[in-house]
XYZ file of C-alpha atoms in Angstrom:
523
model
C 95.178 4.431 91.810
C 97.179 5.347 88.766
C 95.803 2.336 87.001
C 92.271 3.228 87.982
C 92.829 6.774 86.776
C 94.090 5.586 83.427
C 91.092 3.276 83.037
C 88.717 6.049 83.936
C 90.440 8.398 81.530
C 90.284 5.793 78.783
C 86.636 5.202 79.454
C 85.943 8.916 79.294
C 87.819 9.139 76.026
C 85.844 6.206 74.618
C 82.601 7.798 75.705
C 83.592 11.084 74.109
C 84.587 9.251 70.966
C 81.273 7.397 70.821
C 79.357 10.615 71.364
C 81.297 12.270 68.601
C 80.768 9.353 66.209
C 77.047 9.356 66.916
C 76.900 13.052 66.254
C 78.738 12.642 62.971
C 76.363 9.837 61.928
C 73.290 11.929 62.712
C 74.666 14.829 60.768
C 75.288 12.579 57.774
C 71.751 11.168 57.888
C 70.275 14.641 58.148
C 72.262 15.705 55.132
C 71.022 12.758 53.104
C 67.382 13.427 54.052
C 67.766 17.043 53.190
C 69.213 16.153 49.788
C 66.267 13.779 49.012
C 63.739 16.431 49.939
C 65.539 18.934 47.790
C 65.499 16.590 44.803
C 61.803 15.810 45.261
C 61.028 19.492 45.337
C 62.993 20.006 42.154
C 61.117 17.151 40.398
C 57.732 18.454 41.515
C 58.645 21.904 40.279
C 59.675 20.508 36.904
C 56.381 18.602 36.634
C 54.373 21.686 37.489
C 56.285 23.703 34.915
C 55.658 21.070 32.215
C 51.924 20.916 33.013
C 51.711 24.676 32.974
C 53.476 24.808 29.613
C 51.109 22.203 28.182
C 48.074 24.109 29.464
C 49.414 27.311 27.971
C 50.084 25.614 24.633
C 46.574 24.047 24.506
C 44.999 27.353 25.438
C 46.961 29.163 22.736
C 45.940 26.569 20.138
C 42.249 26.832 21.110
C 42.403 30.608 20.942
C 44.030 30.424 17.526
C 41.308 28.056 16.266
C 38.519 30.244 17.606
C 40.100 33.410 16.233
C 40.962 32.038 12.803
C 37.745 30.131 11.816
C 34.748 31.618 13.643
C 32.826 32.217 10.414
C 33.367 28.645 9.180
C 32.005 27.191 12.448
C 28.938 29.403 12.330
C 28.315 28.500 8.687
C 28.584 24.798 9.413
C 26.013 25.131 12.203
C 23.573 26.817 9.879
C 24.153 24.158 7.228
C 23.301 21.377 9.661
C 20.075 23.105 10.664
C 19.173 23.806 7.067
C 19.939 20.268 6.050
C 17.538 18.787 8.617
C 14.738 21.342 9.013
C 11.651 20.543 11.072
C 9.411 20.443 8.031
C 6.917 18.312 9.931
C 5.936 21.467 11.790
C 3.889 22.239 8.712
C 1.826 19.100 9.309
C -0.966 21.202 10.835
C -0.886 23.420 7.729
C -0.324 26.592 9.735
C -0.146 29.893 7.892
C 3.648 29.980 7.905
C 6.682 28.065 9.127
C 7.595 28.174 12.774
C 11.185 28.106 11.580
C 11.051 31.362 9.605
C 14.658 32.177 10.472
C 15.678 28.756 9.237
C 13.887 29.237 5.936
C 15.600 32.581 5.469
C 18.997 30.875 5.525
C 17.895 29.037 2.373
C 16.926 32.152 0.476
C 19.701 32.032 -2.114
C 19.358 28.360 -3.192
C 15.579 28.631 -2.847
C 15.231 31.431 -5.391
C 17.796 29.872 -7.677
C 15.785 26.651 -7.838
C 12.550 28.569 -8.101
C 13.697 30.513 -11.158
C 15.644 27.790 -12.935
C 13.510 24.715 -12.238
C 10.208 25.061 -10.439
C 8.592 27.760 -12.572
C 9.277 25.686 -15.674
C 7.572 22.662 -14.095
C 4.754 24.553 -12.377
C 4.133 27.850 -14.199
C 1.379 28.912 -11.791
C 3.562 28.468 -8.670
C 2.450 31.267 -6.338
C 3.776 30.805 -2.802
C 6.126 32.756 -0.570
C 9.014 31.117 1.232
C 6.998 30.539 4.376
C 3.975 28.853 2.812
C 3.051 25.385 4.025
C 1.765 24.271 0.625
C 3.415 20.973 -0.445
C 4.840 22.713 -3.518
C 6.718 25.138 -1.312
C 7.707 22.714 1.434
C 9.232 20.429 -1.203
C 11.127 23.382 -2.664
C 12.508 24.346 0.747
C 13.613 20.770 1.283
C 15.316 20.731 -2.105
C 17.026 24.052 -1.364
C 18.299 22.767 1.991
C 19.845 19.737 0.303
C 20.968 21.211 -2.998
C 24.665 21.239 -2.153
C 24.620 17.459 -1.654
C 22.365 16.547 -4.582
C 23.430 15.860 -8.162
C 23.520 19.020 -10.211
C 21.666 17.462 -13.139
C 18.390 19.199 -13.799
C 16.524 15.940 -14.379
C 17.553 14.514 -10.993
C 16.466 17.713 -9.267
C 13.127 17.557 -11.093
C 12.503 13.996 -9.901
C 13.381 14.868 -6.307
C 11.153 17.919 -6.351
C 8.065 16.228 -7.810
C 8.351 13.238 -5.498
C 8.932 15.682 -2.644
C 5.576 17.292 -3.402
C 3.978 13.837 -3.383
C 5.655 13.109 -0.035
C 4.309 16.205 1.688
C 0.879 16.106 0.002
C 0.256 12.583 1.305
C 1.348 13.079 4.907
C 4.922 11.839 4.532
C 6.441 13.431 7.671
C 3.497 12.591 9.912
C 1.623 9.483 8.782
C 3.838 7.356 6.532
C 4.777 3.996 7.963
C 8.039 3.760 6.042
C 9.475 7.078 4.801
C 13.010 5.670 4.615
C 15.229 7.709 2.347
C 12.589 10.276 1.398
C 14.112 12.916 3.697
C 17.761 12.172 2.944
C 19.870 14.523 0.797
C 20.244 11.889 -1.916
C 18.879 11.245 -5.355
C 15.409 9.674 -5.275
C 16.568 6.994 -7.691
C 19.370 5.772 -5.441
C 18.019 5.456 -1.913
C 14.350 6.442 -1.595
C 12.341 3.415 -0.529
C 9.762 1.973 -2.949
C 10.903 4.151 -5.834
C 12.274 2.372 -8.882
C 14.050 4.095 -11.749
C 15.556 3.047 -15.046
C 19.198 3.548 -16.019
C 18.494 7.045 -17.295
C 17.162 8.158 -13.902
C 13.490 8.109 -14.896
C 10.978 6.997 -12.298
C 9.184 3.913 -13.635
C 7.559 2.408 -10.515
C 6.036 3.887 -7.377
C 4.943 1.208 -4.906
C 3.581 2.553 -1.630
C 0.968 -0.057 -0.713
C -0.052 -0.211 2.966
C 2.110 2.762 3.954
C -0.512 4.921 5.713
C -0.613 7.599 3.030
C -3.155 10.334 3.665
C -4.191 13.522 1.895
C -5.103 13.813 -1.772
C -3.437 12.758 -4.990
C -1.152 15.652 -6.088
C -1.616 16.909 -9.622
C 2.121 17.537 -9.951
C 2.907 13.819 -10.182
C 1.754 14.020 -13.782
C 5.085 15.733 -14.597
C 6.619 12.249 -14.399
C 3.839 10.732 -16.480
C 5.900 10.161 -19.608
C 7.997 7.489 -17.827
C 6.018 6.386 -14.779
C 4.572 2.981 -15.640
C 3.296 1.564 -12.343
C 1.517 3.334 -9.480
C 0.507 1.170 -6.517
C -1.119 3.004 -3.606
C -3.391 0.244 -2.291
C -4.554 -0.080 1.323
C -3.956 3.528 2.405
C -6.066 6.436 3.689
C -5.953 8.796 0.732
C -8.878 11.170 0.261
C -10.131 13.682 -2.277
C -10.706 13.224 -5.988
C -8.431 12.182 -8.814
C -7.055 15.145 -10.820
C -7.620 15.637 -14.530
C -3.848 15.548 -14.984
C -4.096 11.762 -15.250
C -4.094 12.404 -18.965
C -0.366 13.117 -18.592
C 0.354 9.512 -17.598
C 0.971 8.385 -21.145
C 3.368 5.633 -20.021
C 1.165 4.261 -17.248
C 0.573 0.506 -17.433
C -0.954 -0.158 -14.010
C -2.907 2.135 -11.666
C -3.877 0.439 -8.392
C -5.769 2.502 -5.814
C -7.741 -0.197 -4.012
C -9.098 0.387 -0.514
C -8.603 4.101 0.082
C -11.124 6.861 0.762
C -10.959 8.506 -2.646
C -14.120 10.085 -3.970
C -15.512 12.236 -6.732
C -16.056 11.561 -10.407
C -13.606 9.530 -12.432
C -11.565 11.770 -14.768
C -12.496 11.641 -18.429
C -8.761 11.973 -19.101
C -8.432 8.287 -18.213
C -9.023 7.767 -21.920
C -5.613 9.315 -22.684
C -3.678 6.656 -20.772
C -3.437 4.535 -23.890
C -0.886 2.079 -22.465
C -2.977 1.260 -19.407
C -3.524 -2.441 -18.757
C -4.775 -2.510 -15.163
C -7.203 -0.053 -13.570
C -7.961 -0.951 -9.950
C -10.348 1.462 -8.200
C -12.275 -0.892 -5.916
C -13.347 -0.148 -2.340
C -13.339 3.640 -2.543
C -16.116 6.258 -2.685
C -16.123 7.255 -6.336
C -19.417 8.523 -7.671
C -20.772 9.725 -10.990
C -20.836 7.815 -14.244
C -18.274 5.597 -15.875
C -16.419 7.747 -18.441
C -17.112 6.625 -21.982
C -13.512 7.591 -22.762
C -12.347 4.430 -21.001
C -13.525 2.596 -24.102
C -10.458 3.959 -25.912
C -8.064 1.908 -23.767
C -7.351 -0.828 -26.261
C -4.723 -2.512 -24.053
C -6.802 -2.581 -20.870
C -6.919 -6.047 -19.303
C -8.577 -5.382 -15.938
C -11.190 -2.826 -14.895
C -12.167 -3.236 -11.245
C -14.391 -0.595 -9.669
C -16.425 -2.740 -7.268
C -17.781 -1.303 -4.028
C -18.045 2.347 -5.004
C -21.029 4.637 -5.633
C -20.979 4.775 -9.402
C -24.253 5.503 -11.166
C -25.627 5.605 -14.682
C -25.308 3.027 -17.417
C -22.456 0.831 -18.489
C -21.169 2.654 -21.575
C -21.606 0.822 -24.850
C -18.020 1.922 -25.589
C -16.843 -0.740 -23.146
C -17.552 -3.170 -25.950
C -14.522 -1.693 -27.736
C -12.131 -2.877 -25.007
C -10.801 -5.606 -27.230
C -8.158 -6.810 -24.743
C -10.353 -6.749 -21.625
C -10.220 -9.880 -19.467
C -11.879 -8.803 -16.203
C -14.760 -6.391 -15.633
C -15.866 -6.096 -12.002
C -18.486 -3.444 -11.212
C -20.077 -5.223 -8.251
C -21.860 -3.257 -5.501
C -22.383 0.107 -7.177
C -25.563 1.924 -8.211
C -25.407 1.264 -11.925
C -28.697 1.067 -13.789
C -29.867 0.550 -17.326
C -29.397 -2.567 -19.433
C -26.294 -4.595 -20.093
C -25.052 -3.262 -23.426
C -25.162 -5.844 -26.171
C -21.702 -4.642 -27.244
C -20.336 -6.628 -24.293
C -20.558 -9.591 -26.629
C -17.571 -8.179 -28.551
C -15.148 -8.830 -25.683
C -13.323 -11.760 -27.232
C -10.902 -12.335 -24.346
C -13.161 -11.601 -21.375
C -12.766 -14.031 -18.462
C -14.881 -12.437 -15.716
C -17.938 -10.160 -15.623
C -19.364 -9.284 -12.204
C -22.362 -6.947 -12.112
C -23.854 -8.239 -8.870
C -25.468 -5.767 -6.476
C -26.488 -3.109 -9.033
C -30.082 -2.043 -9.804
C -29.652 -2.838 -13.487
C -32.629 -3.113 -15.808
C -33.759 -4.861 -18.935
C -32.965 -8.376 -20.115
C -29.861 -10.461 -20.490
C -28.490 -9.864 -23.993
C -28.174 -13.061 -26.051
C -24.798 -11.711 -27.254
C -23.378 -13.036 -23.967
C -23.312 -16.384 -25.689
C -20.522 -15.087 -27.932
C -18.144 -14.923 -24.977
C -16.253 -18.161 -25.552
C -13.559 -17.318 -22.991
C -15.901 -16.231 -20.180
C -15.272 -18.188 -16.974
C -17.331 -16.227 -14.424
C -20.584 -14.266 -14.857
C -22.553 -12.785 -11.930
C -25.594 -10.544 -11.843
C -28.305 -9.800 -9.296
C -30.975 -7.160 -9.769
C -34.681 -7.250 -9.146
C -35.101 -5.140 -12.259
C -33.612 -7.745 -14.588
C -36.355 -9.813 -16.189
C -37.164 -11.897 -19.228
C -36.051 -15.379 -20.206
C -32.597 -16.788 -19.683
C -31.144 -16.707 -23.211
C -30.521 -20.169 -24.602
C -27.366 -18.684 -26.136
C -25.751 -18.879 -22.685
C -25.341 -22.555 -23.444
C -22.648 -21.538 -25.933
C -20.314 -20.144 -23.236
C -18.050 -23.152 -23.464
C -15.519 -21.962 -20.858
C -17.993 -20.886 -18.160
C -17.125 -22.213 -14.704
C -19.227 -19.960 -12.426
C -22.694 -18.763 -13.506
C -24.791 -16.759 -11.065
C -28.100 -15.103 -12.016
C -29.932 -14.467 -8.732
C -32.468 -12.206 -7.008
C -33.961 -11.134 -10.305
C -37.214 -11.653 -12.160
C -36.063 -14.191 -14.667
C -38.938 -16.350 -15.864
C -39.400 -19.293 -18.163
C -37.522 -22.565 -17.905
C -33.931 -23.439 -17.199
C -32.397 -23.800 -20.673
C -31.643 -27.384 -21.566
C -28.646 -25.948 -23.451
C -26.917 -25.602 -20.071
C -26.031 -29.253 -20.567
C -23.423 -28.052 -23.074
C -21.471 -26.261 -20.344
C -18.849 -28.935 -19.771
C -16.694 -26.716 -17.514
C -19.540 -25.557 -15.265
C -18.858 -26.077 -11.549
C -21.177 -23.532 -9.937
C -24.745 -22.748 -11.098
C -26.858 -20.361 -8.970
C -30.322 -19.400 -10.214
C -32.039 -18.838 -6.862
C -34.673 -16.229 -6.109
C -36.131 -15.835 -9.586
C -39.481 -16.797 -11.140
C -38.332 -19.816 -13.084
C -40.854 -22.505 -13.925
C -40.862 -26.024 -15.349
C -38.580 -28.886 -14.406
C -34.877 -29.169 -13.815
C -33.522 -30.297 -17.194
C -31.968 -33.794 -17.255
C -29.325 -32.420 -19.614
C -27.502 -31.138 -16.515
C -26.182 -34.689 -16.179
C -23.745 -33.695 -18.924
C -22.198 -31.130 -16.580
C -19.898 -33.749 -15.156
C -17.855 -31.365 -12.983
C -20.840 -29.519 -11.462
C -20.361 -29.149 -7.687
C -22.919 -26.500 -6.696
C -26.521 -26.255 -7.924
C -28.937 -23.779 -6.351
C -32.394 -23.334 -7.888
C -34.211 -22.548 -4.638
C -36.911 -19.893 -4.279
C -38.379 -20.276 -7.759
C -41.569 -21.786 -9.150
C -40.121 -25.039 -10.386
C -42.456 -28.013 -10.576
C -42.534 -31.607 -11.737
C -41.175 -34.717 -10.076
C -38.196 -34.755 -7.808
C -35.019 -34.824 -9.986
C -33.743 -38.158 -8.686
C -31.476 -38.395 -11.717
C -29.183 -35.905 -10.018
C -27.857 -38.678 -7.796
C -26.004 -39.875 -10.872
C -24.146 -36.570 -11.010
C -21.324 -37.791 -8.800
C -19.456 -34.483 -8.772
C -22.355 -32.633 -7.120
C -21.619 -31.592 -3.510
C -24.178 -28.864 -2.760
C -27.818 -29.035 -3.909
C -30.569 -26.564 -2.993
C -34.112 -27.242 -4.205
C -36.201 -25.680 -1.425
C -39.077 -23.240 -1.858
C -40.340 -24.654 -5.146
C -43.335 -26.813 -6.106
C -41.456 -30.040 -6.812
C -43.395 -33.187 -5.994
C -42.685 -36.867 -5.566
C -40.369 -38.781 -3.274
C -36.696 -38.546 -2.491
C -34.848 -41.804 -3.223
C -33.229 -43.711 -0.375
C -29.728 -42.541 0.446
C -30.130 -39.634 -1.993
C -28.871 -36.959 0.338
C -25.991 -39.086 1.524
C -24.148 -37.982 -1.624
C -23.957 -34.316 -0.643
C -22.186 -32.071 1.794
C -25.162 -29.709 1.689
C -28.677 -30.631 0.575
C -31.782 -28.547 1.126
C -35.217 -29.362 -0.178
C -38.841 -29.130 0.845
C -38.873 -32.731 2.108
C -37.838 -32.785 5.727
C -38.481 -35.207 8.600
C -41.407 -34.445 10.913
C -40.412 -32.006 13.631
C -37.612 -30.333 11.621
C -37.603 -26.576 11.391
C -36.041 -24.274 8.852
C -33.353 -23.303 11.369
C -32.511 -26.942 11.953
C -32.238 -27.537 8.227
C -29.625 -24.823 7.781
C -27.409 -26.384 10.406
C -27.528 -29.939 9.103
C -24.973 -31.341 6.672
C -27.643 -33.440 4.992
C -30.666 -31.364 5.643
C -33.593 -33.587 4.741
C -32.349 -36.829 6.255
C -32.916 -38.548 9.578
C -30.179 -40.177 11.599
C -30.236 -43.220 9.305
C -29.568 -41.092 6.247
C -33.033 -41.949 4.947
C -35.355 -39.402 3.349
C -39.137 -39.502 3.683
C -41.952 -38.877 1.231
C -43.916 -35.685 1.181
């Protein structure tokens, strides 16, 4: 029993000990967990404090920035708006700018430029700040960019004058390539299609095929003492040319082809004494050719074809001692060809086709030793073909058609060794085709149709091996066509056609008078 009691007591003591040890272990674990939680809370608190401090510091810095430079920020905003104003809003030419407030921010530089630059260039400048006239829009643009532009007066002048040109010709709205023209830079450094010399003078303005509209601004003449080349071809410009063209004393080439320009040609053209090329074709110019053009001693090319010019060709054109090309085709010019044309020692081309000109062909044309191409067609031109035309030793293309020329074809044409194209159709020529044409060994095209030629068929022409196109129809030529005659030609038309052929058939055939065996038949 004692032994059992001791064992029981020992067991109880062990159980108490185990319970106590377990309790101690739990207390230790709880303490450790509590310590970890406490540390985490401390770390989170530190993080929150740091974030709060950073937020406070950032907020203080932002407040300091806002409080210390509010005026600078506002000024910068205005500068950006002024630098890139919506000048295109004036495209509809409204009475005043929609951005009146914007224009007002430019008042100081605007008036400074107006007083110190613009009024010296344009004394009659009469616009308020809100006018949509190109003169004023260009000034506003210059004022908005003045702080970035060079301070040299000459550079500002160039930018202003070209700015007027930009706005007068639809720059903001119609130009295909306005690159650089709206930037706050010198025109000579980055404006597209503007070329300057080393002194900053504009010498070339090339804006072909750029969808320019509007009229030619008179102010461009301010640059006339240096501007040598103006190319505005293939655009949509309208209106007339200003009298200020007399200011273009340095102009070498003026090319205005294929626009919608109209009005009379300025008499001041005669003051452009350095001009070498005058290209006015495919416009709507009317009125007479200014006699003053005869003073242009360096002029090489005068092209005014396809306009509505009237009156006579001035005799003063005979004084154009350097002239090489004269093209007045498709106008309404009348009167005779002035005999003074024979003084043009270097002339290469004369085209008067499609004008109701009168009188006879002057024999002085034979003096034109350098002439390569001569064309005329007018039902009012009559008389004999001057034999002196046989002296035009360089002639390659000779066309005298749809006139009332009578008499025979000059045998002197056999002297024209360079002649490749001879058209004399639709006249009243008589007689036979002269055998001397055999001497024209490079002749490729011969058209004498629709005349009153007679005699035997010119079979000798088959010996002219260079001939490719021959038209003899609608004459009174008789006789037979030799075998294989038309086999020499790419085009051959005569009054001798196979039975059953019609005029329409003839025009479609390569060898118009021949049957399938390349054989021609008698009349």
